[in-house]
Amino acid sequence: MSPESIAALDGPFTTRQLLRLDEALRVADQQTGLTFSVFIGDLEEPTRDHAERLHRQLDGAAKAVLIAISPNQRVLEIVTGTDARKRITDRDAKLAALSMAAAFAGGDLSGGVLAGIDQLASHAGRH
């Protein structure tokens, strides 16, 4: 078993959920021309600053959308690059965050992430 497989087994998602998330990210990237990424793990305080640092490390950060989730801290941050922000407003991101938080509150981490990716991609529209 590869180290990646072991890490996936220890994570919050099943293999099926990981495949669905991977597909959702791929489709969102293709449809919008933006790059969607998800980070799940603890965020350093202040959490927004840490999420922004993670976003800056992404290739093509100007066109990137990062969904950073810390289940242990009950924190969700959505960071958009300068180009992505022209297509996904703060209001759009807040609406997606509310949908995601509702799913998370019901214990559905995977479903919440999928809903957030879909909603943000829909707001961004096709490129």
CSV table of C-alpha atoms in Angstrom, one decimal:
chain,number,residue,atom,x,y,z
A,1,MET,CA,0.0,0.0,0.0
A,2,SER,CA,1.4,3.4,-1.0
A,3,PRO,CA,1.9,6.2,1.6
A,4,GLU,CA,-0.8,8.2,-0.3
A,5,SER,CA,-3.3,5.3,0.2
A,6,ILE,CA,-2.5,5.1,3.9
A,7,ALA,CA,-3.0,8.9,4.2
A,8,ALA,CA,-6.3,8.6,2.4
A,9,LEU,CA,-7.5,5.9,4.8
A,10,ASP,CA,-6.7,8.0,7.8
A,11,GLY,CA,-8.5,11.1,6.3
A,12,PRO,CA,-12.1,12.2,6.7
A,13,PHE,CA,-13.3,10.7,3.3
A,14,THR,CA,-13.9,7.3,1.8
A,15,THR,CA,-12.3,6.4,-1.5
A,16,ARG,CA,-15.7,7.0,-3.2
A,17,GLN,CA,-16.0,10.4,-1.7
A,18,LEU,CA,-12.4,11.3,-2.7
A,19,LEU,CA,-13.2,10.2,-6.3
A,20,ARG,CA,-16.3,12.4,-6.3
A,21,LEU,CA,-14.4,15.4,-5.0
A,22,ASP,CA,-11.6,14.9,-7.5
A,23,GLU,CA,-14.2,14.8,-10.3
A,24,ALA,CA,-16.0,17.9,-9.0
A,25,LEU,CA,-12.7,19.8,-8.9
A,26,ARG,CA,-11.8,18.7,-12.4
A,27,VAL,CA,-15.2,19.6,-13.8
A,28,ALA,CA,-15.2,23.0,-12.0
A,29,ASP,CA,-11.7,23.8,-13.4
A,30,GLN,CA,-12.7,22.8,-17.0
A,31,GLN,CA,-16.0,24.7,-17.0
A,32,THR,CA,-14.7,27.9,-15.5
A,33,GLY,CA,-11.1,28.1,-16.5
A,34,LEU,CA,-10.3,28.8,-12.8
A,35,THR,CA,-8.4,26.4,-10.5
A,36,PHE,CA,-10.4,25.1,-7.5
A,37,SER,CA,-8.5,23.6,-4.5
A,38,VAL,CA,-9.6,22.2,-1.2
A,39,PHE,CA,-7.6,22.2,2.0
A,40,ILE,CA,-8.8,20.2,5.0
A,41,GLY,CA,-6.9,20.4,8.2
A,42,ASP,CA,-6.0,22.7,11.1
A,43,LEU,CA,-5.4,26.3,10.3
A,44,GLU,CA,-3.0,28.5,12.2
A,45,GLU,CA,-4.4,31.6,13.9
A,46,PRO,CA,-5.5,33.9,12.5
A,47,THR,CA,-7.2,31.4,10.2
A,48,ARG,CA,-7.9,33.9,7.4
A,49,ASP,CA,-4.2,34.8,7.1
A,50,HIS,CA,-3.2,31.1,7.0
A,51,ALA,CA,-5.8,30.4,4.3
A,52,GLU,CA,-4.5,33.4,2.3
A,53,ARG,CA,-0.9,32.1,2.6
A,54,LEU,CA,-2.0,28.7,1.4
A,55,HIS,CA,-3.8,30.3,-1.5
A,56,ARG,CA,-0.7,32.3,-2.5
A,57,GLN,CA,1.3,29.0,-2.8
A,58,LEU,CA,-1.1,27.7,-5.5
A,59,ASP,CA,0.1,27.7,-9.1
A,60,GLY,CA,-1.7,30.5,-10.9
A,61,ALA,CA,-3.0,32.0,-7.7
A,62,ALA,CA,-4.8,34.9,-9.5
A,63,LYS,CA,-7.2,32.3,-11.1
A,64,ALA,CA,-7.4,30.1,-8.0
A,65,VAL,CA,-10.2,29.5,-5.6
A,66,LEU,CA,-9.3,27.8,-2.3
A,67,ILE,CA,-11.8,26.3,0.0
A,68,ALA,CA,-10.0,25.9,3.4
A,69,ILE,CA,-11.8,23.9,6.0
A,70,SER,CA,-10.8,23.1,9.6
A,71,PRO,CA,-13.4,20.7,11.0
A,72,ASN,CA,-11.7,20.7,14.5
A,73,GLN,CA,-11.8,24.5,14.7
A,74,ARG,CA,-15.2,24.7,13.0
A,75,VAL,CA,-13.7,27.2,10.5
A,76,LEU,CA,-14.3,27.6,6.8
A,77,GLU,CA,-12.4,30.1,4.6
A,78,ILE,CA,-12.9,30.7,0.9
A,79,VAL,CA,-10.1,32.6,-0.8
A,80,THR,CA,-10.3,33.9,-4.4
A,81,GLY,CA,-7.4,35.2,-6.5
A,82,THR,CA,-7.6,38.6,-8.2
A,83,ASP,CA,-9.0,37.2,-11.5
A,84,ALA,CA,-11.3,34.7,-9.8
A,85,ARG,CA,-12.7,37.5,-7.6
A,86,LYS,CA,-14.0,39.3,-10.7
A,87,ARG,CA,-16.3,36.3,-11.3
A,88,ILE,CA,-17.0,35.1,-7.7
A,89,THR,CA,-18.1,38.0,-5.5
A,90,ASP,CA,-17.8,38.0,-1.7
A,91,ARG,CA,-21.6,37.6,-1.6
A,92,ASP,CA,-21.3,34.5,-3.9
A,93,ALA,CA,-18.7,33.1,-1.6
A,94,LYS,CA,-20.7,33.8,1.5
A,95,LEU,CA,-23.8,32.0,0.0
A,96,ALA,CA,-21.6,29.0,-0.8
A,97,ALA,CA,-20.2,29.0,2.7
A,98,LEU,CA,-23.7,29.0,4.2
A,99,SER,CA,-24.6,26.0,2.1
A,100,MET,CA,-21.5,24.2,3.1
A,101,ALA,CA,-21.9,25.0,6.8
A,102,ALA,CA,-25.4,23.6,6.8
A,103,ALA,CA,-24.1,20.3,5.3
A,104,PHE,CA,-21.2,20.3,7.8
A,105,ALA,CA,-23.6,20.9,10.7
A,106,GLY,CA,-25.5,17.8,9.6
A,107,GLY,CA,-22.3,15.7,9.6
A,108,ASP,CA,-21.8,15.7,5.8
A,109,LEU,CA,-18.3,17.0,5.2
A,110,SER,CA,-18.0,15.5,1.7
A,111,GLY,CA,-21.5,16.7,0.6
A,112,GLY,CA,-20.8,20.2,1.9
A,113,VAL,CA,-17.5,20.4,0.0
A,114,LEU,CA,-19.2,19.1,-3.2
A,115,ALA,CA,-22.0,21.6,-2.8
A,116,GLY,CA,-19.5,24.5,-2.3
A,117,ILE,CA,-17.5,23.6,-5.3
A,118,ASP,CA,-20.6,23.3,-7.5
A,119,GLN,CA,-22.1,26.6,-6.2
A,120,LEU,CA,-18.8,28.6,-6.6
A,121,ALA,CA,-18.3,27.2,-10.1
A,122,SER,CA,-21.9,28.0,-11.0
A,123,HIS,CA,-21.4,31.6,-9.9
A,124,ALA,CA,-18.1,31.8,-11.8
A,125,GLY,CA,-19.8,30.7,-15.0
A,126,ARG,CA,-18.2,29.3,-18.1
A,127,HIS,CA,-15.0,30.7,-19.5
